Structure formats: C-alpha cells, structure tokens
mmCIF file with all atom_site columns, C-alpha atoms in Angstrom:
data_model
loop_
_atom_site.group_PDB
_atom_site.id
_atom_site.type_symbol
_atom_site.label_atom_id
_atom_site.label_alt_id
_atom_site.label_comp_id
_atom_site.label_asym_id
_atom_site.label_entity_id
_atom_site.label_seq_id
_atom_site.pdbx_PDB_ins_code
_atom_site.Cartn_x
_atom_site.Cartn_y
_atom_site.Cartn_z
_atom_site.occupancy
_atom_site.B_iso_or_equiv
_atom_site.pdbx_formal_charge
_atom_site.auth_seq_id
_atom_site.auth_comp_id
_atom_site.auth_asym_id
_atom_site.auth_atom_id
_atom_site.pdbx_PDB_model_num
ATOM 1   C CA . MET A 1 1   ? 32.431  24.976  -28.721 1.00 0.00 ? 404 MET A CA 1
ATOM 2   C CA . SER A 1 2   ? 29.655  22.559  -29.312 1.00 0.00 ? 405 SER A CA 1
ATOM 3   C CA . SER A 1 3   ? 30.117  19.635  -31.591 1.00 0.00 ? 406 SER A CA 1
ATOM 4   C CA . LEU A 1 4   ? 27.746  18.713  -34.370 1.00 0.00 ? 407 LEU A CA 1
ATOM 5   C CA . ALA A 1 5   ? 27.191  15.302  -32.821 1.00 0.00 ? 408 ALA A CA 1
ATOM 6   C CA . GLY A 1 6   ? 25.429  16.873  -29.810 1.00 0.00 ? 409 GLY A CA 1
ATOM 7   C CA . PRO A 1 7   ? 26.195  16.726  -26.137 1.00 0.00 ? 410 PRO A CA 1
ATOM 8   C CA . GLU A 1 8   ? 27.111  13.442  -24.562 1.00 0.00 ? 411 GLU A CA 1
ATOM 9   C CA . GLU A 1 9   ? 24.327  11.902  -22.547 1.00 0.00 ? 412 GLU A CA 1
ATOM 10  C CA . GLU A 1 10  ? 25.056  11.624  -18.868 1.00 0.00 ? 413 GLU A CA 1
ATOM 11  C CA . PRO A 1 11  ? 23.565  8.879   -16.727 1.00 0.00 ? 414 PRO A CA 1
ATOM 12  C CA . ILE A 1 12  ? 20.645  9.947   -14.566 1.00 0.00 ? 415 ILE A CA 1
ATOM 13  C CA . ASN A 1 13  ? 21.637  10.310  -10.946 1.00 0.00 ? 416 ASN A CA 1
ATOM 14  C CA . ARG A 1 14  ? 18.907  9.406   -8.493  1.00 0.00 ? 417 ARG A CA 1
ATOM 15  C CA . ALA A 1 15  ? 18.711  10.414  -4.868  1.00 0.00 ? 418 ALA A CA 1
ATOM 16  C CA . LEU A 1 16  ? 17.768  6.851   -3.938  1.00 0.00 ? 419 LEU A CA 1
ATOM 17  C CA . PRO A 1 17  ? 18.846  3.771   -5.818  1.00 0.00 ? 420 PRO A CA 1
ATOM 18  C CA . MET A 1 18  ? 16.133  1.528   -7.202  1.00 0.00 ? 421 MET A CA 1
ATOM 19  C CA . ALA A 1 19  ? 15.155  -1.095  -4.668  1.00 0.00 ? 422 ALA A CA 1
ATOM 20  C CA . ASP A 1 20  ? 16.156  -4.668  -5.385  1.00 0.00 ? 423 ASP A CA 1
ATOM 21  C CA . LEU A 1 21  ? 12.993  -6.674  -4.799  1.00 0.00 ? 424 LEU A CA 1
ATOM 22  C CA . SER A 1 22  ? 14.264  -9.875  -6.379  1.00 0.00 ? 425 SER A CA 1
ATOM 23  C CA . GLY A 1 23  ? 14.189  -11.536 -2.951  1.00 0.00 ? 426 GLY A CA 1
ATOM 24  C CA . ILE A 1 24  ? 10.447  -10.874 -2.763  1.00 0.00 ? 427 ILE A CA 1
ATOM 25  C CA . ASP A 1 25  ? 9.945   -12.297 -6.257  1.00 0.00 ? 428 ASP A CA 1
ATOM 26  C CA . ALA A 1 26  ? 11.917  -15.405 -5.307  1.00 0.00 ? 429 ALA A CA 1
ATOM 27  C CA . ALA A 1 27  ? 9.978   -15.887 -2.044  1.00 0.00 ? 430 ALA A CA 1
ATOM 28  C CA . LEU A 1 28  ? 6.471   -15.536 -3.514  1.00 0.00 ? 431 LEU A CA 1
ATOM 29  C CA . PRO A 1 29  ? 6.234   -19.132 -4.832  1.00 0.00 ? 432 PRO A CA 1
ATOM 30  C CA . HIS A 1 30  ? 7.377   -20.466 -1.450  1.00 0.00 ? 433 HIS A CA 1
ATOM 31  C CA . GLY A 1 31  ? 5.614   -20.470 1.903   1.00 0.00 ? 434 GLY A CA 1
ATOM 32  C CA . GLU A 1 32  ? 4.580   -17.564 4.079   1.00 0.00 ? 435 GLU A CA 1
ATOM 33  C CA . GLN A 1 33  ? 7.663   -17.913 6.281   1.00 0.00 ? 436 GLN A CA 1
ATOM 34  C CA . ALA A 1 34  ? 9.984   -17.370 3.308   1.00 0.00 ? 437 ALA A CA 1
ATOM 35  C CA . LEU A 1 35  ? 7.918   -14.343 2.334   1.00 0.00 ? 438 LEU A CA 1
ATOM 36  C CA . ARG A 1 36  ? 8.156   -12.888 5.866   1.00 0.00 ? 439 ARG A CA 1
ATOM 37  C CA . GLU A 1 37  ? 11.925  -13.318 5.840   1.00 0.00 ? 440 GLU A CA 1
ATOM 38  C CA . ALA A 1 38  ? 12.229  -11.657 2.430   1.00 0.00 ? 441 ALA A CA 1
ATOM 39  C CA . LEU A 1 39  ? 10.065  -8.730  3.558   1.00 0.00 ? 442 LEU A CA 1
ATOM 40  C CA . LYS A 1 40  ? 12.377  -8.113  6.510   1.00 0.00 ? 443 LYS A CA 1
ATOM 41  C CA . LYS A 1 41  ? 15.222  -7.363  4.090   1.00 0.00 ? 444 LYS A CA 1
ATOM 42  C CA . VAL A 1 42  ? 13.485  -4.536  2.167   1.00 0.00 ? 445 VAL A CA 1
ATOM 43  C CA . ARG A 1 43  ? 11.766  -1.278  3.025   1.00 0.00 ? 446 ARG A CA 1
ATOM 44  C CA . ALA A 1 44  ? 7.984   -1.493  3.227   1.00 0.00 ? 447 ALA A CA 1
ATOM 45  C CA . ALA A 1 45  ? 7.636   1.708   1.178   1.00 0.00 ? 448 ALA A CA 1
ATOM 46  C CA . ASP A 1 46  ? 9.610   0.132   -1.690  1.00 0.00 ? 449 ASP A CA 1
ATOM 47  C CA . VAL A 1 47  ? 7.321   -2.890  -1.648  1.00 0.00 ? 450 VAL A CA 1
ATOM 48  C CA . GLY A 1 48  ? 4.294   -0.585  -1.607  1.00 0.00 ? 451 GLY A CA 1
ATOM 49  C CA . ARG A 1 49  ? 5.419   1.297   -4.700  1.00 0.00 ? 452 ARG A CA 1
ATOM 50  C CA . ASP A 1 50  ? 5.852   -2.075  -6.390  1.00 0.00 ? 453 ASP A CA 1
ATOM 51  C CA . LEU A 1 51  ? 2.345   -3.382  -5.590  1.00 0.00 ? 454 LEU A CA 1
ATOM 52  C CA . SER A 1 52  ? 0.822   -1.882  -8.727  1.00 0.00 ? 455 SER A CA 1
ATOM 53  C CA . ARG A 1 53  ? 2.804   -4.241  -10.961 1.00 0.00 ? 456 ARG A CA 1
ATOM 54  C CA . ARG A 1 54  ? 1.726   -7.312  -9.010  1.00 0.00 ? 457 ARG A CA 1
ATOM 55  C CA . SER A 1 55  ? -1.536  -9.224  -9.051  1.00 0.00 ? 458 SER A CA 1
ATOM 56  C CA . VAL A 1 56  ? -4.047  -8.505  -6.312  1.00 0.00 ? 459 VAL A CA 1
ATOM 57  C CA . GLU A 1 57  ? -3.439  -12.003 -4.939  1.00 0.00 ? 460 GLU A CA 1
ATOM 58  C CA . GLN A 1 58  ? 0.326   -11.443 -4.686  1.00 0.00 ? 461 GLN A CA 1
ATOM 59  C CA . SER A 1 59  ? -0.190  -8.004  -3.140  1.00 0.00 ? 462 SER A CA 1
ATOM 60  C CA . HIS A 1 60  ? -2.635  -9.474  -0.640  1.00 0.00 ? 463 HIS A CA 1
ATOM 61  C CA . ARG A 1 61  ? -0.107  -12.132 0.348   1.00 0.00 ? 464 ARG A CA 1
ATOM 62  C CA . LEU A 1 62  ? 2.576   -9.458  0.845   1.00 0.00 ? 465 LEU A CA 1
ATOM 63  C CA . VAL A 1 63  ? 0.339   -7.303  3.026   1.00 0.00 ? 466 VAL A CA 1
ATOM 64  C CA . CYS A 1 64  ? -0.836  -10.264 5.105   1.00 0.00 ? 467 CYS A CA 1
ATOM 65  C CA . ALA A 1 65  ? 2.693   -11.657 5.549   1.00 0.00 ? 468 ALA A CA 1
ATOM 66  C CA . THR A 1 66  ? 3.819   -8.703  7.638   1.00 0.00 ? 469 THR A CA 1
ATOM 67  C CA . ASP A 1 67  ? 2.612   -6.830  10.706  1.00 0.00 ? 470 ASP A CA 1
ATOM 68  C CA . GLU A 1 68  ? -0.049  -4.125  10.476  1.00 0.00 ? 471 GLU A CA 1
ATOM 69  C CA . ARG A 1 69  ? 2.404   -1.223  10.808  1.00 0.00 ? 472 ARG A CA 1
ATOM 70  C CA . SER A 1 70  ? 4.560   -2.439  7.923   1.00 0.00 ? 473 SER A CA 1
ATOM 71  C CA . ALA A 1 71  ? 1.452   -3.225  5.880   1.00 0.00 ? 474 ALA A CA 1
ATOM 72  C CA . ALA A 1 72  ? 0.279   0.355   6.446   1.00 0.00 ? 475 ALA A CA 1
ATOM 73  C CA . LEU A 1 73  ? 3.650   1.665   5.244   1.00 0.00 ? 476 LEU A CA 1
ATOM 74  C CA . MET A 1 74  ? 3.319   -0.464  2.111   1.00 0.00 ? 477 MET A CA 1
ATOM 75  C CA . LEU A 1 75  ? -0.183  0.809   1.418   1.00 0.00 ? 478 LEU A CA 1
ATOM 76  C CA . ARG A 1 76  ? 0.755   4.400   2.177   1.00 0.00 ? 479 ARG A CA 1
ATOM 77  C CA . SER A 1 77  ? 3.190   4.410   -0.740  1.00 0.00 ? 480 SER A CA 1
ATOM 78  C CA . ALA A 1 78  ? 0.876   2.438   -3.039  1.00 0.00 ? 481 ALA A CA 1
ATOM 79  C CA . HIS A 1 79  ? -1.771  4.040   -5.227  1.00 0.00 ? 482 HIS A CA 1
ATOM 80  C CA . PRO A 1 80  ? -5.109  4.313   -3.330  1.00 0.00 ? 483 PRO A CA 1
ATOM 81  C CA . VAL A 1 81  ? -6.894  2.091   -5.883  1.00 0.00 ? 484 VAL A CA 1
ATOM 82  C CA . VAL A 1 82  ? -4.277  -0.633  -5.431  1.00 0.00 ? 485 VAL A CA 1
ATOM 83  C CA . ALA A 1 83  ? -4.446  -0.275  -1.642  1.00 0.00 ? 486 ALA A CA 1
ATOM 84  C CA . ALA A 1 84  ? -8.256  -0.513  -1.721  1.00 0.00 ? 487 ALA A CA 1
ATOM 85  C CA . ASN A 1 85  ? -8.176  -3.635  -3.896  1.00 0.00 ? 488 ASN A CA 1
ATOM 86  C CA . VAL A 1 86  ? -5.720  -5.306  -1.536  1.00 0.00 ? 489 VAL A CA 1
ATOM 87  C CA . LEU A 1 87  ? -7.436  -4.285  1.707   1.00 0.00 ? 490 LEU A CA 1
ATOM 88  C CA . SER A 1 88  ? -10.880 -5.266  0.455   1.00 0.00 ? 491 SER A CA 1
ATOM 89  C CA . ARG A 1 89  ? -9.629  -8.858  0.245   1.00 0.00 ? 492 ARG A CA 1
ATOM 90  C CA . CYS A 1 90  ? -8.627  -8.803  3.919   1.00 0.00 ? 493 CYS A CA 1
ATOM 91  C CA . ALA A 1 91  ? -10.936 -9.427  6.845   1.00 0.00 ? 494 ALA A CA 1
ATOM 92  C CA . PRO A 1 92  ? -12.568 -6.170  8.017   1.00 0.00 ? 495 PRO A CA 1
ATOM 93  C CA . ASP A 1 93  ? -10.861 -6.292  11.422  1.00 0.00 ? 496 ASP A CA 1
ATOM 94  C CA . HIS A 1 94  ? -7.436  -6.689  9.773   1.00 0.00 ? 497 HIS A CA 1
ATOM 95  C CA . SER A 1 95  ? -8.197  -3.848  7.361   1.00 0.00 ? 498 SER A CA 1
ATOM 96  C CA . VAL A 1 96  ? -9.119  -1.600  10.280  1.00 0.00 ? 499 VAL A CA 1
ATOM 97  C CA . ARG A 1 97  ? -5.916  -2.396  12.165  1.00 0.00 ? 500 ARG A CA 1
ATOM 98  C CA . VAL A 1 98  ? -3.876  -1.521  9.064   1.00 0.00 ? 501 VAL A CA 1
ATOM 99  C CA . LEU A 1 99  ? -5.861  1.655   8.362   1.00 0.00 ? 502 LEU A CA 1
ATOM 100 C CA . GLU A 1 100 ? -5.382  2.895   11.934  1.00 0.00 ? 503 GLU A CA 1
ATOM 101 C CA . PHE A 1 101 ? -1.658  3.327   11.225  1.00 0.00 ? 504 PHE A CA 1
ATOM 102 C CA . LEU A 1 102 ? -2.428  5.703   8.326   1.00 0.00 ? 505 LEU A CA 1
ATOM 103 C CA . PRO A 1 103 ? -3.289  9.413   8.487   1.00 0.00 ? 506 PRO A CA 1
ATOM 104 C CA . ILE A 1 104 ? -6.979  10.229  8.033   1.00 0.00 ? 507 ILE A CA 1
ATOM 105 C CA . ASN A 1 105 ? -6.528  11.692  4.532   1.00 0.00 ? 508 ASN A CA 1
ATOM 106 C CA . LYS A 1 106 ? -4.831  8.492   3.333   1.00 0.00 ? 509 LYS A CA 1
ATOM 107 C CA . GLN A 1 107 ? -7.514  6.361   5.012   1.00 0.00 ? 510 GLN A CA 1
ATOM 108 C CA . MET A 1 108 ? -10.153 8.376   3.206   1.00 0.00 ? 511 MET A CA 1
ATOM 109 C CA . ALA A 1 109 ? -8.357  8.098   -0.137  1.00 0.00 ? 512 ALA A CA 1
ATOM 110 C CA . ILE A 1 110 ? -8.221  4.308   0.196   1.00 0.00 ? 513 ILE A CA 1
ATOM 111 C CA . LEU A 1 111 ? -11.768 3.877   1.530   1.00 0.00 ? 514 LEU A CA 1
ATOM 112 C CA . ASN A 1 112 ? -13.090 6.050   -1.290  1.00 0.00 ? 515 ASN A CA 1
ATOM 113 C CA . TYR A 1 113 ? -12.228 3.213   -3.719  1.00 0.00 ? 516 TYR A CA 1
ATOM 114 C CA . PHE A 1 114 ? -13.765 0.413   -1.628  1.00 0.00 ? 517 PHE A CA 1
ATOM 115 C CA . GLN A 1 115 ? -17.020 -1.136  -2.799  1.00 0.00 ? 518 GLN A CA 1
ATOM 116 C CA . PRO A 1 116 ? -19.890 0.334   -0.717  1.00 0.00 ? 519 PRO A CA 1
ATOM 117 C CA . ASP A 1 117 ? -20.690 -2.917  1.126   1.00 0.00 ? 520 ASP A CA 1
ATOM 118 C CA . ALA A 1 118 ? -17.024 -3.551  2.002   1.00 0.00 ? 521 ALA A CA 1
ATOM 119 C CA . ARG A 1 119 ? -16.626 0.086   3.089   1.00 0.00 ? 522 ARG A CA 1
ATOM 120 C CA . GLU A 1 120 ? -19.587 -0.254  5.475   1.00 0.00 ? 523 GLU A CA 1
ATOM 121 C CA . LYS A 1 121 ? -18.042 -3.357  7.078   1.00 0.00 ? 524 LYS A CA 1
ATOM 122 C CA . VAL A 1 122 ? -14.782 -1.505  7.678   1.00 0.00 ? 525 VAL A CA 1
ATOM 123 C CA . HIS A 1 123 ? -16.597 1.622   8.902   1.00 0.00 ? 526 HIS A CA 1
ATOM 124 C CA . ALA A 1 124 ? -18.394 -0.482  11.506  1.00 0.00 ? 527 ALA A CA 1
ATOM 125 C CA . ASP A 1 125 ? -15.068 -1.457  13.066  1.00 0.00 ? 528 ASP A CA 1
ATOM 126 C CA . LEU A 1 126 ? -13.332 1.931   12.809  1.00 0.00 ? 529 LEU A CA 1
ATOM 127 C CA . ASP A 1 127 ? -12.824 4.131   15.834  1.00 0.00 ? 530 ASP A CA 1
ATOM 128 C CA . ALA A 1 128 ? -15.767 6.544   16.228  1.00 0.00 ? 531 ALA A CA 1
ATOM 129 C CA . ALA A 1 129 ? -13.604 9.672   15.824  1.00 0.00 ? 532 ALA A CA 1
ATOM 130 C CA . ASP A 1 130 ? -11.912 8.303   12.711  1.00 0.00 ? 533 ASP A CA 1
ATOM 131 C CA . ARG A 1 131 ? -15.280 7.276   11.323  1.00 0.00 ? 534 ARG A CA 1
ATOM 132 C CA . ARG A 1 132 ? -16.673 10.818  11.770  1.00 0.00 ? 535 ARG A CA 1
ATOM 133 C CA . ASN A 1 133 ? -13.628 12.407  10.115  1.00 0.00 ? 536 ASN A CA 1
ATOM 134 C CA . ILE A 1 134 ? -13.725 9.999   7.185   1.00 0.00 ? 537 ILE A CA 1
ATOM 135 C CA . GLN A 1 135 ? -17.468 10.541  6.710   1.00 0.00 ? 538 GLN A CA 1
ATOM 136 C CA . LYS A 1 136 ? -16.875 14.312  6.554   1.00 0.00 ? 539 LYS A CA 1
ATOM 137 C CA . LEU A 1 137 ? -14.102 13.937  3.997   1.00 0.00 ? 540 LEU A CA 1
ATOM 138 C CA . LEU A 1 138 ? -16.071 11.479  1.851   1.00 0.00 ? 541 LEU A CA 1
ATOM 139 C CA . ALA A 1 139 ? -19.027 13.875  1.845   1.00 0.00 ? 542 ALA A CA 1
ATOM 140 C CA . LEU A 1 140 ? -16.929 16.609  0.234   1.00 0.00 ? 543 LEU A CA 1
ATOM 141 C CA . SER A 1 141 ? -17.157 16.912  -3.512  1.00 0.00 ? 544 SER A CA 1
ATOM 142 C CA . PRO A 1 142 ? -14.005 15.888  -5.404  1.00 0.00 ? 545 PRO A CA 1
ATOM 143 C CA . SER A 1 143 ? -11.851 18.819  -6.428  1.00 0.00 ? 546 SER A CA 1
#
C-alpha cells in the first residue's frame, strides 16, 4: 500500500563519484609548480568538465601547466566554446600540439569557435592532412 505522504526519496546513485577538485582550487593562487603537482592528482577529463566554471585566465593556466596530451584530454571533455577561448590565448604552436592529440571532429568543433585571424594562425601550423580534413568539415553547413 502506498502512504499518503508519498514515496521516500532515495539518494541518486552515480556511476562515477563527483571529482574532488579542491586541490586545484587551492593550488591556483600559488606558483605553476604547485599547480602541476595538483593536476597530477586528478583526471584531466574531470578538470576539463570543470573549465566552464572557471575564468579564461584560470583555464589557460591549467592547460599550460600540463603536457599537451593531458591538455588535450581536458579540452576534449570541455565545451568547444570554452576550449576555443582557452586555446586562442595560447601560442599557435602550442595550440597545434594540443589539437594534434584530438580527433578531427573535435579539432573542427573547437576551431569553429576561434576568431578568424587566430584560426588562420593555427591552420598555418597544422599538418597538411589535418588542415584539409578540417577545411572540408568547416565548409559543411551546420545541421
């Protein structure tokens, strides 16, 4: 029988627990070395999902404090607009090295939100095959 008070609410069970990024928050005011050490203790994908709540400056510091592969993992799980804002603040050669770790469709999604002049600088440094594929995808009309 059901009661008039309604069913008891059960806690939501998640497949993955929420990441504790308090170490990152604590390391941000300190030097780059402290930030690198804090980033080693968390998954890059968790940091990437968290970039949208941070300022572009903080996100830029996080991406630059780690290697290109980890930075790519961060940006892969971030929204493409956030990833574009962060990467556009980096030097074009650094942006290219990070983008090369991403699949072409993710590269295209990020580059689509770059400012045209910044996109051209990055395109100049991209591998010729990647550049052709991205140009084809950018030429398609949005669905």
